[in-house]
Tab-separated table of C-alpha atoms and ligand atoms in Angstrom:
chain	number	residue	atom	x	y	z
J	57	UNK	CA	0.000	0.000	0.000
J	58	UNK	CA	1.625	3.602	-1.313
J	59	UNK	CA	1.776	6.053	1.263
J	60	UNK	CA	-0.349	8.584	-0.114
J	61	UNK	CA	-3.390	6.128	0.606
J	62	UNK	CA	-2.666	6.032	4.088
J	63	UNK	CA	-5.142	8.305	6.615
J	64	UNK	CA	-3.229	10.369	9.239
J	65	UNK	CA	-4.396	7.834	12.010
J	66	UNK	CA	-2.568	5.115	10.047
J	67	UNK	CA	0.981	7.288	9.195
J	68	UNK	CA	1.407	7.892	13.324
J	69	UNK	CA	1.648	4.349	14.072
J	70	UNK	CA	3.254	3.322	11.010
J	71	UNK	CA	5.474	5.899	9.032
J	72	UNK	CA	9.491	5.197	8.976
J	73	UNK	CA	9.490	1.900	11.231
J	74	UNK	CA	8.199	-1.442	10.916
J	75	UNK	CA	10.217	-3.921	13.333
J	76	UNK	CA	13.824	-4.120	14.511
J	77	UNK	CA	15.141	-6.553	11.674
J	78	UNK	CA	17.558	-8.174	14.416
J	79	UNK	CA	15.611	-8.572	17.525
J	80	UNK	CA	11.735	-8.056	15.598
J	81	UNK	CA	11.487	-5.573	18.315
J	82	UNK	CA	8.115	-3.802	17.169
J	83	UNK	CA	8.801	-0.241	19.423
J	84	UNK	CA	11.314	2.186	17.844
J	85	UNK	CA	14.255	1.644	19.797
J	86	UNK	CA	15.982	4.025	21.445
J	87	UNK	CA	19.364	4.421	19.920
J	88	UNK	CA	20.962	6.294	22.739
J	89	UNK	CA	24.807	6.785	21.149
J	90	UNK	CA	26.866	9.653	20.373
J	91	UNK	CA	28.566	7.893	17.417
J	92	UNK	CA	28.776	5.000	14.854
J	93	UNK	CA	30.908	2.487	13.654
J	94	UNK	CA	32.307	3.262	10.265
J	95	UNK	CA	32.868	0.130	7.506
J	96	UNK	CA	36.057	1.532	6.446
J	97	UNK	CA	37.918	5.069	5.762
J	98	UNK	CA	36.246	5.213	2.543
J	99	UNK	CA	32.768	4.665	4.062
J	100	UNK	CA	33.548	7.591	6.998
J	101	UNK	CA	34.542	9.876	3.758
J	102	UNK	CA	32.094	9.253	1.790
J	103	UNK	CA	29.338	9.803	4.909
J	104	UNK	CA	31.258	13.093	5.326
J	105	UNK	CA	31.150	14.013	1.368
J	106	UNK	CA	27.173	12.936	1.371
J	107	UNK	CA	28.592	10.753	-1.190
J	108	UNK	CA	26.682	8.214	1.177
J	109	UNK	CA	23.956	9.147	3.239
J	110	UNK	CA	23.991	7.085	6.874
J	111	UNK	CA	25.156	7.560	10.569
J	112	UNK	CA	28.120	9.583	11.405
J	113	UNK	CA	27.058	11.063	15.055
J	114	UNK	CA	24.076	12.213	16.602
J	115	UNK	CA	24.460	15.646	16.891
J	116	UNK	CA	24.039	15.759	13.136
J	117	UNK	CA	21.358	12.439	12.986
J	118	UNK	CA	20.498	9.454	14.948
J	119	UNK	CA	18.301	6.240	14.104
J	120	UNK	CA	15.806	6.921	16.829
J	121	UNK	CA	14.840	10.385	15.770
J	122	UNK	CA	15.232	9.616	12.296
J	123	UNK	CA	11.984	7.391	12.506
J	124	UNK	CA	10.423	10.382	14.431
J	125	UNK	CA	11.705	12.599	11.302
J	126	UNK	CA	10.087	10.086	8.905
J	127	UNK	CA	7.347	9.868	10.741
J	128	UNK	CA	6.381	13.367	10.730
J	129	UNK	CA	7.356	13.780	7.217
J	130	UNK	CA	4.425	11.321	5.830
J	131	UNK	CA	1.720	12.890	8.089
J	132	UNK	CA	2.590	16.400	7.135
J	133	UNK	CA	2.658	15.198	3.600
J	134	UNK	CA	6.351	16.748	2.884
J	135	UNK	CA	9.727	15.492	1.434
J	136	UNK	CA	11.858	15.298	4.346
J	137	UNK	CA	12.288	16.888	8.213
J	138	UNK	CA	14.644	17.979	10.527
J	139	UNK	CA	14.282	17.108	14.241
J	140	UNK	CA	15.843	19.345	16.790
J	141	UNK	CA	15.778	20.098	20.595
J	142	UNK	CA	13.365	22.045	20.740
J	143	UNK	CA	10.296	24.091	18.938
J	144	UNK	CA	12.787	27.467	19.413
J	145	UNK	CA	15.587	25.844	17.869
J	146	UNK	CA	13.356	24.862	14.930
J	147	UNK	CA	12.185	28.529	14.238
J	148	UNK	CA	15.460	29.688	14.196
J	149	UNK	CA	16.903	27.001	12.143
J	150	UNK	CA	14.152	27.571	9.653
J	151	UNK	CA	15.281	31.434	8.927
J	152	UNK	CA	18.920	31.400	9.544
J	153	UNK	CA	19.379	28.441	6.897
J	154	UNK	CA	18.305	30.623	4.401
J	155	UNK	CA	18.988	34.259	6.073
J	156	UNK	CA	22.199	36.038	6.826
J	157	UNK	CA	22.792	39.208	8.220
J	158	UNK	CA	21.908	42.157	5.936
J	159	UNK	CA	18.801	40.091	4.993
J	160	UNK	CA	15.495	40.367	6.006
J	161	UNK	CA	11.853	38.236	6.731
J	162	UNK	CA	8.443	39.279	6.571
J	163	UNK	CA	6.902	37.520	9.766
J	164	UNK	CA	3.523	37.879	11.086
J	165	UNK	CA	3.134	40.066	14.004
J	166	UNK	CA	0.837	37.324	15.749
J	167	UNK	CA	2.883	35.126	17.277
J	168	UNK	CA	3.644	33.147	20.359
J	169	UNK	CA	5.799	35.145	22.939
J	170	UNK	CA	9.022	33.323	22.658
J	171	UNK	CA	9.077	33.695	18.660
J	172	UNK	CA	8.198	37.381	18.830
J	173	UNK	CA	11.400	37.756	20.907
J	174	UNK	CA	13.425	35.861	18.739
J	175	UNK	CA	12.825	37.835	15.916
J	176	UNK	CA	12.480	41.211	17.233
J	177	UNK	CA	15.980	41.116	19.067
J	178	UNK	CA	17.946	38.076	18.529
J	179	UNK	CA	17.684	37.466	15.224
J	180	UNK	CA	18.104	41.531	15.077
J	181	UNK	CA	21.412	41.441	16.613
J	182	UNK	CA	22.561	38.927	14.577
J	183	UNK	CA	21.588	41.032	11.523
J	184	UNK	CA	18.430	39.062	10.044
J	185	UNK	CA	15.935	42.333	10.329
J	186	UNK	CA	12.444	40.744	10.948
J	187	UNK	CA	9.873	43.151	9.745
J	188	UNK	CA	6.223	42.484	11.385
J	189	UNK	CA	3.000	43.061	9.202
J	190	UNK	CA	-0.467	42.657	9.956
J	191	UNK	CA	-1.971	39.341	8.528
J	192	UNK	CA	-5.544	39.742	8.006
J	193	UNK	CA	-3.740	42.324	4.880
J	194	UNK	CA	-1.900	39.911	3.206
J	195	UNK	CA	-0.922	42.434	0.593
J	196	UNK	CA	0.800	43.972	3.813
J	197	UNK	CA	3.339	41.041	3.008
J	198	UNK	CA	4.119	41.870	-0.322
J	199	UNK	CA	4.851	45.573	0.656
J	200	UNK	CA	7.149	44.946	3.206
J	201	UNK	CA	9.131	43.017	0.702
J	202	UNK	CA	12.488	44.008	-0.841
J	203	UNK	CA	15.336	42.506	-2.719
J	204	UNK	CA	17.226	40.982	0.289
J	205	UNK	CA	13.704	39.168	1.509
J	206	UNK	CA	14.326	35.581	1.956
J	207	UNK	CA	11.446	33.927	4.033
J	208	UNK	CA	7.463	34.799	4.621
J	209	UNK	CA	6.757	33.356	8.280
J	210	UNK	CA	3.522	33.368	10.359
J	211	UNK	CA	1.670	30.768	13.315
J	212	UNK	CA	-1.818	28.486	11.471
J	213	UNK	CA	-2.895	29.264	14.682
J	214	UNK	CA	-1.608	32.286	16.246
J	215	UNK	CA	-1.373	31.355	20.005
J	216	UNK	CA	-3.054	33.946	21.436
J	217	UNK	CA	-5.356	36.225	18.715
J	218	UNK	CA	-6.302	31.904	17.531
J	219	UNK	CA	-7.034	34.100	13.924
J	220	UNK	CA	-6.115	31.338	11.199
J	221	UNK	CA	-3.446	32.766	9.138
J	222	UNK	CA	-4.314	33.553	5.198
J	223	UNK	CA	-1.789	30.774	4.129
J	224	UNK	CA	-2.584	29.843	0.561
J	225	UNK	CA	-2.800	33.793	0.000
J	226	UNK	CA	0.345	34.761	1.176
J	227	UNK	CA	2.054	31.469	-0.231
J	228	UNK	CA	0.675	32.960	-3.391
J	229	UNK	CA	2.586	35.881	-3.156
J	230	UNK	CA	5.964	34.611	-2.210
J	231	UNK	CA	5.990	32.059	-4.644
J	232	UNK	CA	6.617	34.227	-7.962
J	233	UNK	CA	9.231	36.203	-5.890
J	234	UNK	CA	10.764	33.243	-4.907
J	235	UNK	CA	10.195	33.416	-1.423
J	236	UNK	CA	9.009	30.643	0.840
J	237	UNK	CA	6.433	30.777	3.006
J	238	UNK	CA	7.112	28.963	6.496
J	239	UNK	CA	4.486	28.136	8.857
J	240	UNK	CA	4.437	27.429	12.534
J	241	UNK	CA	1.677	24.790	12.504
J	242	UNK	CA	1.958	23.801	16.672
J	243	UNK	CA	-1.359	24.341	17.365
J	244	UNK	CA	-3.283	22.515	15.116
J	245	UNK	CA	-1.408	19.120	13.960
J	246	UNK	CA	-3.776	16.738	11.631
J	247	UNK	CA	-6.373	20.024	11.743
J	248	UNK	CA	-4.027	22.147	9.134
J	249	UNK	CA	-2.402	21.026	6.047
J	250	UNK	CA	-0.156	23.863	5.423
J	251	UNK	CA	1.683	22.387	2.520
J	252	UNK	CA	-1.615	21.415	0.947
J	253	UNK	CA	-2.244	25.579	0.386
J	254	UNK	CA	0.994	26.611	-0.825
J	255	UNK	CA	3.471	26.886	2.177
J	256	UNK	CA	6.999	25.468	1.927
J	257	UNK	CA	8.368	24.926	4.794
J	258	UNK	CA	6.542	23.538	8.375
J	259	UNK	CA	7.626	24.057	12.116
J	260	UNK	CA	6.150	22.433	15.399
J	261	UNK	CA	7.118	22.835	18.852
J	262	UNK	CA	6.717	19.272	19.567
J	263	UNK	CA	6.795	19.667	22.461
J	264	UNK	CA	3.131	20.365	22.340
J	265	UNK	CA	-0.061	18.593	20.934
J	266	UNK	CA	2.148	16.559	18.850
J	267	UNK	CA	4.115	14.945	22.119
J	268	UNK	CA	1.084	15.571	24.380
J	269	UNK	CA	2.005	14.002	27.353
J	270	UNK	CA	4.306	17.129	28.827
J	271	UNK	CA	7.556	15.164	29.260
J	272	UNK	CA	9.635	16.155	26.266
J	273	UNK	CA	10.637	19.299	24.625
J	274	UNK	CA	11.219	19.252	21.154
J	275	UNK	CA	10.953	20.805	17.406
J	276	UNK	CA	10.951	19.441	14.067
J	277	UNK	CA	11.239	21.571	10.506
J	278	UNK	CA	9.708	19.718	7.972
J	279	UNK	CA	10.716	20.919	3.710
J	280	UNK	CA	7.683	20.546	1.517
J	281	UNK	CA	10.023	19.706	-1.564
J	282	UNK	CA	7.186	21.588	-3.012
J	283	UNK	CA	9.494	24.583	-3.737
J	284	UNK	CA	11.453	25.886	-6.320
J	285	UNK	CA	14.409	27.008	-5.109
J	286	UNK	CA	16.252	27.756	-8.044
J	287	UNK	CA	13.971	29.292	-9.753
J	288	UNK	CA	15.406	32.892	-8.501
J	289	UNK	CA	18.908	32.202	-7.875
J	290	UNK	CA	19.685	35.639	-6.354
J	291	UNK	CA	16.789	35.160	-4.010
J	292	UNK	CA	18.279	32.400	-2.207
J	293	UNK	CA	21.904	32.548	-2.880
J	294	UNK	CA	22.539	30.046	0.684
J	295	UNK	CA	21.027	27.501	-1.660
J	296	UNK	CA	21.893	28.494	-5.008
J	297	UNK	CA	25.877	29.996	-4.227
J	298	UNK	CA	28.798	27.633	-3.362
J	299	UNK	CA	28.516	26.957	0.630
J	300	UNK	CA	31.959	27.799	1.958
J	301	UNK	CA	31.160	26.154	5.150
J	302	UNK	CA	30.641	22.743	2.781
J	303	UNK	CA	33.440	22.595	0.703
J	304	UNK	CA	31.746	24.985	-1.516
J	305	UNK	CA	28.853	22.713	-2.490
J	306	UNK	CA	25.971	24.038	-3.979
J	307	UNK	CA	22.825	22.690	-2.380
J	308	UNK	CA	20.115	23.046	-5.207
J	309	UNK	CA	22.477	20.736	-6.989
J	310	UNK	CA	24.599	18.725	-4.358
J	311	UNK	CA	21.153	17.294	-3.437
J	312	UNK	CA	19.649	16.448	-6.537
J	313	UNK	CA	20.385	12.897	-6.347
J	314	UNK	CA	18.546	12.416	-3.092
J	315	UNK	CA	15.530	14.675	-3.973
J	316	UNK	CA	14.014	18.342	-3.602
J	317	UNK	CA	15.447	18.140	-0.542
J	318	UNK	CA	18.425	21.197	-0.781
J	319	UNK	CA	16.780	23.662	1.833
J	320	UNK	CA	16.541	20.469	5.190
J	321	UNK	CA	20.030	19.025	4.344
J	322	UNK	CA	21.466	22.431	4.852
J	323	UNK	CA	19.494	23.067	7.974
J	324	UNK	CA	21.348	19.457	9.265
J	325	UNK	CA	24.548	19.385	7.627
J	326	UNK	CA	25.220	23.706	8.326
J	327	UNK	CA	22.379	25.049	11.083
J	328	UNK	CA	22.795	21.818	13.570
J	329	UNK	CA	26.522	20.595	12.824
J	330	UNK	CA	27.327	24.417	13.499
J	331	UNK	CA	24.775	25.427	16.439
J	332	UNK	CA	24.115	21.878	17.529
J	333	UNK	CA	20.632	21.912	18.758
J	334	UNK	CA	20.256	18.108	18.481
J	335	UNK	CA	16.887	16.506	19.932
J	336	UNK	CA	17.884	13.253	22.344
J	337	UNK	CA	17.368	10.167	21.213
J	338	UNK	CA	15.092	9.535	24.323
J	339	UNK	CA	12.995	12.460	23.707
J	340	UNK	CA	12.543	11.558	19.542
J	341	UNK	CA	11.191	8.295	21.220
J	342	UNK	CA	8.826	10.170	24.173
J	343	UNK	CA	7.545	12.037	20.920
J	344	UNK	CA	7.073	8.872	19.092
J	345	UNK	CA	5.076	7.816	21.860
J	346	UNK	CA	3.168	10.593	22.024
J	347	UNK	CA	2.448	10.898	18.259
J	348	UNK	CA	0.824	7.544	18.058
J	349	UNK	CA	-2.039	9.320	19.802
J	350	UNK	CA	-2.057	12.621	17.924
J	351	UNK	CA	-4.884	11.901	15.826
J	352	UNK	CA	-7.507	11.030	18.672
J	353	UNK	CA	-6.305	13.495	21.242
J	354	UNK	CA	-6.463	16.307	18.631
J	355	UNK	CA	-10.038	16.068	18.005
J	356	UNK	CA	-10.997	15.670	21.710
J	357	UNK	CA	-8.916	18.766	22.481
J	358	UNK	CA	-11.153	20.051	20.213
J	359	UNK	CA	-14.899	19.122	21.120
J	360	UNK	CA	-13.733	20.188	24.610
J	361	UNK	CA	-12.790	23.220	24.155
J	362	UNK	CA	-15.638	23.901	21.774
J	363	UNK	CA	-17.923	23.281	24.487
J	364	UNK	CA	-16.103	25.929	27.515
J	365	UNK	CA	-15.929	28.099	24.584
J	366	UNK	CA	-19.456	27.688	24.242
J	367	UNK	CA	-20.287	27.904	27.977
J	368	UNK	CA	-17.839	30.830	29.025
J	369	UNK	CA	-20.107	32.671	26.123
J	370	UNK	CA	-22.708	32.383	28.907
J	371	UNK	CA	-21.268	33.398	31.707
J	372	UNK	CA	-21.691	37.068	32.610
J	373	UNK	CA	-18.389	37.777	33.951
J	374	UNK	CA	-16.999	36.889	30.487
J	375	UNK	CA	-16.650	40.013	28.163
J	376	UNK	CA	-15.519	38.160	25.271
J	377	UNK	CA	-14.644	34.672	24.668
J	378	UNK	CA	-11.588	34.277	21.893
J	379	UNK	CA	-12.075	30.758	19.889
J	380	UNK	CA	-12.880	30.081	15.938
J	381	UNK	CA	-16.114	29.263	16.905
J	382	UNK	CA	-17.017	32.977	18.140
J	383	UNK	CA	-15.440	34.685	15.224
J	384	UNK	CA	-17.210	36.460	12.527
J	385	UNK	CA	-16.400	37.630	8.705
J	386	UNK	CA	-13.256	37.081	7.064
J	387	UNK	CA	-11.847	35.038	10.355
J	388	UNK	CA	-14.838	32.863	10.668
J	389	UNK	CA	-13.866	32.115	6.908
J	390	UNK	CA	-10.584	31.182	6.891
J	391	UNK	CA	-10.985	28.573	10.198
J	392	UNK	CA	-13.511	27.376	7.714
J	393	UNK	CA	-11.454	26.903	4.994
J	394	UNK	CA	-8.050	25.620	6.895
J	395	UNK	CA	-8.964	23.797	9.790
J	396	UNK	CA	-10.515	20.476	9.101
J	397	UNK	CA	-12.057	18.176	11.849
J	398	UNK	CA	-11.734	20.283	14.600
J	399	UNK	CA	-10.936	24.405	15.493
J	400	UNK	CA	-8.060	23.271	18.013
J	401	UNK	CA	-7.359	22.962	21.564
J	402	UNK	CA	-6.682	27.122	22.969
J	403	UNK	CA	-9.108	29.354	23.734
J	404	UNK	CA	-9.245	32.841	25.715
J	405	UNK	CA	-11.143	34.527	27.458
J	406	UNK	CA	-11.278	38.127	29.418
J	407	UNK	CA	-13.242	39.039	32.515
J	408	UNK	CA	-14.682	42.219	32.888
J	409	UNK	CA	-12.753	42.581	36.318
J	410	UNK	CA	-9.486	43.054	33.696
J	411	UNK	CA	-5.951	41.701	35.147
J	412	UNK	CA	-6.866	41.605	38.560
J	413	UNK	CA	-9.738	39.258	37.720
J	414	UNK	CA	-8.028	37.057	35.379
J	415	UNK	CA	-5.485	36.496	37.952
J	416	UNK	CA	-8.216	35.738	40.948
J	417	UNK	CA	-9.496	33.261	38.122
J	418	UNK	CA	-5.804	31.814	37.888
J	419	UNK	CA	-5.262	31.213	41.548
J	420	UNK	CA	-8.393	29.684	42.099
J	421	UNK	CA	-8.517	26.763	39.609
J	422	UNK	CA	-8.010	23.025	41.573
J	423	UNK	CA	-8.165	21.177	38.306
J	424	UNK	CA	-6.362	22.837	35.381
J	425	UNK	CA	-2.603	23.536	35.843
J	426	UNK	CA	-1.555	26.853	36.282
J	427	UNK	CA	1.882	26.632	33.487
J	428	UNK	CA	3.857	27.766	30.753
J	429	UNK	CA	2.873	25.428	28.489
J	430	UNK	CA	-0.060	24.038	25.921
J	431	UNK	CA	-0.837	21.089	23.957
J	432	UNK	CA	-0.936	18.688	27.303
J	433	UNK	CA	-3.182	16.194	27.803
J	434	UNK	CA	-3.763	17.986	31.377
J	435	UNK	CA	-5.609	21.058	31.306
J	436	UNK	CA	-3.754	24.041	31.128
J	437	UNK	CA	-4.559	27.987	31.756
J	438	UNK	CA	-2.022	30.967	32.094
J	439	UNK	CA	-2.225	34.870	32.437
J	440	UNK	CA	-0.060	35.902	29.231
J	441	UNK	CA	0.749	39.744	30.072
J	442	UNK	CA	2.442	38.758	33.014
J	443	UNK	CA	4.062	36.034	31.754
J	444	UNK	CA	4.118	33.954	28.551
J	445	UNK	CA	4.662	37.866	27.093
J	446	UNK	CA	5.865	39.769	29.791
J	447	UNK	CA	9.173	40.407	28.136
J	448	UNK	CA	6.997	42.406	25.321
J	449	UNK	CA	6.474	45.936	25.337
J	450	UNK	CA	2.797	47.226	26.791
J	451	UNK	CA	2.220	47.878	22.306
J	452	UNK	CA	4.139	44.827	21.545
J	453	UNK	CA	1.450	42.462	23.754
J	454	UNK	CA	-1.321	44.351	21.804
J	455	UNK	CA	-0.095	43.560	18.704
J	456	UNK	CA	0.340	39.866	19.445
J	457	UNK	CA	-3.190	40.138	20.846
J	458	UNK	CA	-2.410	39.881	24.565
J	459	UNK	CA	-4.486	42.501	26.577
J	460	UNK	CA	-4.133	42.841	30.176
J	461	UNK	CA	-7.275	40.850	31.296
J	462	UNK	CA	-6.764	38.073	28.844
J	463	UNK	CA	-6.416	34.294	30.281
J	464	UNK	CA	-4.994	31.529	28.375
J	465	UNK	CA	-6.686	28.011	28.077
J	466	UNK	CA	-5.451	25.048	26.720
J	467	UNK	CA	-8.476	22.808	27.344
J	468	UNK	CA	-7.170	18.752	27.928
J	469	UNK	CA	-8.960	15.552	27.595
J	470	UNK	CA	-10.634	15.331	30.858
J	471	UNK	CA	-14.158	14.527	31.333
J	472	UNK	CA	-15.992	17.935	29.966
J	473	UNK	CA	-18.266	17.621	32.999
J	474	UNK	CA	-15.222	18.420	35.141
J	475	UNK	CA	-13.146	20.742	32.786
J	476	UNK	CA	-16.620	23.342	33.272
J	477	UNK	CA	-16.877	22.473	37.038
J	478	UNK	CA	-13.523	23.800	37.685
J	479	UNK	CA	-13.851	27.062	35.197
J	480	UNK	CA	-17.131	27.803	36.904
J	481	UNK	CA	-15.977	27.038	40.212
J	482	UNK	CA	-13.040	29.556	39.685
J	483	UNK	CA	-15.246	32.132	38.103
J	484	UNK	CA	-17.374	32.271	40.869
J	485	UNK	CA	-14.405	32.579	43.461
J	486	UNK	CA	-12.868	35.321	41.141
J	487	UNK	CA	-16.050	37.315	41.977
J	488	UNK	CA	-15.374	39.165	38.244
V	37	PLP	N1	5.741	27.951	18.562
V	37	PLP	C1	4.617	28.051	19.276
V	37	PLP	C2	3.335	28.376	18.579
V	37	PLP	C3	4.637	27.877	20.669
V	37	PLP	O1	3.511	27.994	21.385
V	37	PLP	C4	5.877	27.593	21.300
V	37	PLP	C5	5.969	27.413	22.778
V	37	PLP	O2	5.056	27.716	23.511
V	37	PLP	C6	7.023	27.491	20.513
V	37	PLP	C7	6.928	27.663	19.153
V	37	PLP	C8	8.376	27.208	21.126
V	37	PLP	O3	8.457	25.850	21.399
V	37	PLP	P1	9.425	25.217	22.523
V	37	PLP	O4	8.884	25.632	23.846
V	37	PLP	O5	9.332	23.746	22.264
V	37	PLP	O6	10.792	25.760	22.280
């Protein structure tokens, strides 16, 4: 059976592993080594030349999170993925393989915390000028846009505003420029198909929905091979121009042999051999675990938080309740037209008792966790201003859609029955 028949709950417990072929252990096993036996000096050159692909040392690639690259690859419906220690990592990787200083990326301005600083400082200092544009104009993308633009990036989901992102439109305009779009699908897995409306490259924070369990931080970039990279030549000269830091090689065409694959194997063999933020083998197989569920958890994440969505609607103290399901027009549309099976896991909420409220709400839940964190299987709710985005500036958290009274959910697979109990419990001892 060809891969492309196979239905997402299928490709989670089957993609990139079948059985160990010495033991017939049926788990992945966890290859927990730093390094690998060569054959011969010929074989360790040729590894090193990619003359060969295989093992060389696990900073660079290791079997274990190799199936959870494969893995991830056939469910996501792309070419081939990077895994790396974390969802961070992975955002960074997926600009700075492509962008050096003096260049620039369009990014969306809604975006989690931790990506927002990234871009607005780190990546800053190092040169790689992120400019921020609002996405419900995706023209606003294609007028921020010069000659040294090398990568469109936005959030499917955009953790907290939870607007879905105009992807196929934006895709649309990058593409002729030669400029990839790259999404940040983490909060909704299985529900969005990015690559199915035009972007190139995908990110997850694993460490999320797609792990589940809380255990194990993690990222993965996944390529498309859906994009022409040489088509403009001066638009991506990191893939197009001799790599000095790889004996000159020349990705577009180094790669050919192996596939449209030139933009991942320089985020491996550049990005982590240079900055080295390799995933563990024992977290690629937590994730594996994790994964197997994806498909069943994601759509119960789902119908629960549908229904507090639907019941904080109700409640008095609740000024407005942010969720697909309670937005209107153009927004309303696009959830409709991108997320299939389910609107996701986050919702928000604000009281009309503003910060002080939200944080009386906080303190007095019993069942959700009170953490930095979504995607759990636990309940989860959090107070963003004060911390998720605290490092922004007061205009900063506006324009990422964090007001002062706003509290996070990220609304687990307990019994619904309970989930409401302890929001309306908490409500009630806010006093809001
Ligand atoms: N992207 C999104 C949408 C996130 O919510 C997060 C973390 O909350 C990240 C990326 C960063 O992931 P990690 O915490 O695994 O580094």
């Amino acid at each position: 059976m060809s891969k492309k028949e196979l239905h997402p709950e299928t490709i989670v417990l089957h993609a990139g592993w079948r059985a160990d072929p010495t033991t017939g252990a049926v788990a992945p096993p966890i290859y927990q080594t730093t390094s690998y036996q060569f054959k011969s000096t010929e074989h360790a050159a040729n590894l090193f030349a990619l003359k060969e692909l295989g093992n060389i040392y696990t900073r660079i690639g290791n079997p274990t999170t190799d199936i959870l690259e494969q893995r991830l690859t056939a469910l996501e419906g792309g070419a081939a993925a990077l895994a790396v220690s974390s969802g961070q990592a992975a955002s960074a990787y997926a600009i700075q393989t492509i962008a050096k200083a003096g260049d620039n990326v369009v990014s969306s301005t809604d975006l989690y915390g931790g990506t927002w600083n990234l871009f607005a400082n780190t990546l800053r200092d190092q040169g790689i000028e992120v400019r921020f544009v609002d996405p419900t104009d995706p023209q606003a993308f294609a007028r921020a846009t010069d000659s040294r633009t090398r990568a469109y990036y936005a959030e499917t989901l955009p953790n907290p505003k939870l607007a879905v992102f105009p992807i196929a439109e934006v895709a649309a305009i990058g593409r002729p420029l030669g400029i990839p779009l790259i999404i940040d699908n983490t909060a909704a897995p299985i529900l969005a198909r990015p690559f199915d409306h035009g972007a190139a490259i995908v990110v997850y924070s694993t460490t999320k929905f797609i792990g589940g369990h809380g255990t194990s931080i993690g990222g993965v970039i996944i390529d498309g091979g859906n994009f022409d990279w040489e088509a403009h030549p001066e638009r991506q000269p990191a893939l197009n121009a001799p790599d000095p830091s790889y004996h000159g090689a020349v990705w577009v065409q180094a790669v050919k042999p192996i596939g449209p694959v030139a933009y991942i194997i320089r985020a491996r063999t550049v990005l982590l051999r240079d900055l080295g933020a390799a995933l563990s083998p024992f977290n690629a197989f937590q994730i594996l675990q994790g994964l197997e569920t994806l498909p069943l958890r994601i759509a119960r994440h789902s119908e629960n938080a549908l229904a507090v969505a639907k019941h904080l609607s109700t409640r008095r103290e609740v000024t407005r309740v942010i969720h697909p399901s309670q937005q209107t027009g153009v927004a309303r549309e696009r959830a409709e037209k991108y997320l299939k099976g389910g609107l996701g896991g986050l919702l928000g909420f604000e009281l009309a008792g503003g910060a002080d409220a939200g944080r009386r709400f906080i303190d007095a839940l019993q069942l959700f966790y009170h953490v930095a964190n979504i995607g759990d299987a636990r309940s989860l709710a959090i107070h963003p201003a004060s911390t998720t985005h605290s490092q922004l500036t007061a205009e900063e958290q506006l324009a990422t859609g964090v007001s002062a009274g706003y509290v996070r959910l990220s609304i687990g697979l307990e019994h619904i029955s309970d989930i409401l109990a302890d929001i309306d419990q908490a409500l009630d001892a806010a006093g809001a």
